[in-house]
Amino acid sequence: MIGGGGQLTKLSEATMAAYNEVLPAVWSHGNPVDIIGDAPPDRYARALEIAAADPAAQGMLVILTSQAMTDPTRTAQELVSYAHVAGKLVLASWMGG
């Protein structure tokens, strides 16, 4: 994405506030958004929903790295409804496992 001219979106104050409400205190507090390795499927969904609501975000890349406590299949199922966010590209990469 970056090689093709893409850039990380500067997260708006509203987006940062929304993330602060739903993510653990140790999240990355910037872009890229790290929702932490213990994230359950609903945290992925909520984080993607928040990103999609930011007018500056033209697309989202979701990366899941399998951990002992993650549920990759259920996470994918949670994110399916975001695959067609109006006018925004959503890409997913499931790594490992």
XYZ file of C-alpha atoms in Angstrom:
97
model
C 0.000 0.000 0.000
C 2.736 2.464 0.940
C 4.749 1.444 -2.145
C 1.757 2.359 -4.280
C 1.620 5.880 -2.873
C -0.656 5.222 0.083
C -0.111 7.068 3.340
C -1.163 6.452 6.898
C -4.143 8.599 7.838
C -3.692 11.139 10.609
C -6.350 10.074 13.079
C -8.826 12.794 14.043
C -9.338 13.823 17.664
C -12.778 12.200 17.559
C -11.281 8.941 16.291
C -8.573 8.993 18.965
C -11.209 9.624 21.653
C -13.340 6.752 20.347
C -10.347 4.396 20.403
C -9.443 5.531 23.920
C -12.942 4.538 25.060
C -12.846 0.978 23.697
C -9.202 -0.112 23.519
C -6.899 -1.122 26.379
C -4.830 1.719 27.836
C -1.688 0.262 26.235
C -2.936 0.542 22.619
C -0.568 2.306 20.204
C -2.281 5.733 20.501
C -1.669 6.438 16.838
C -1.687 5.004 13.365
C -1.035 2.163 12.768
C -3.594 1.218 15.389
C -2.397 -1.735 17.497
C -5.385 -3.163 19.343
C -3.100 -5.537 21.292
C -2.522 -9.253 20.756
C -5.220 -10.461 23.133
C -7.980 -8.786 21.090
C -11.228 -10.733 20.884
C -13.243 -10.611 17.647
C -15.501 -7.805 18.854
C -12.492 -5.537 19.544
C -11.378 -5.983 15.929
C -14.896 -5.160 14.742
C -15.192 -2.069 16.937
C -11.746 -0.811 15.892
C -12.627 -1.234 12.219
C -15.961 0.512 12.746
C -14.186 3.482 14.350
C -11.618 3.665 11.536
C -14.325 3.511 8.889
C -16.134 6.442 10.520
C -13.076 8.707 10.195
C -13.662 10.849 7.076
C -9.911 10.985 6.362
C -9.594 7.188 6.193
C -9.854 6.028 2.593
C -9.192 2.398 3.428
C -8.297 0.040 6.242
C -5.826 -2.820 6.526
C -6.617 -5.353 9.255
C -3.760 -7.630 10.300
C -4.315 -10.511 12.693
C -1.318 -12.386 14.055
C -2.468 -15.617 15.662
C -1.918 -15.818 19.393
C -2.956 -18.582 21.787
C -5.979 -16.536 22.858
C -7.142 -15.261 19.447
C -10.000 -16.732 17.460
C -9.078 -16.063 13.810
C -12.182 -17.681 12.316
C -14.646 -15.831 14.533
C -12.717 -12.592 14.003
C -13.029 -13.009 10.231
C -16.751 -13.677 10.621
C -17.120 -10.495 12.710
C -15.398 -8.401 10.042
C -17.344 -9.675 7.016
C -20.002 -6.991 7.425
C -17.322 -4.309 7.015
C -16.072 -5.696 3.699
C -18.288 -3.293 1.792
C -17.928 -0.046 3.729
C -19.173 2.573 1.275
C -16.285 4.019 -0.682
C -13.537 2.557 1.513
C -11.198 -0.307 0.753
C -10.904 -2.952 3.473
C -8.045 -5.459 3.250
C -7.383 -8.294 5.695
C -4.244 -10.322 6.358
C -4.223 -13.295 8.724
C -0.602 -14.150 9.538
C 0.811 -17.311 11.048
C -1.032 -20.230 12.591
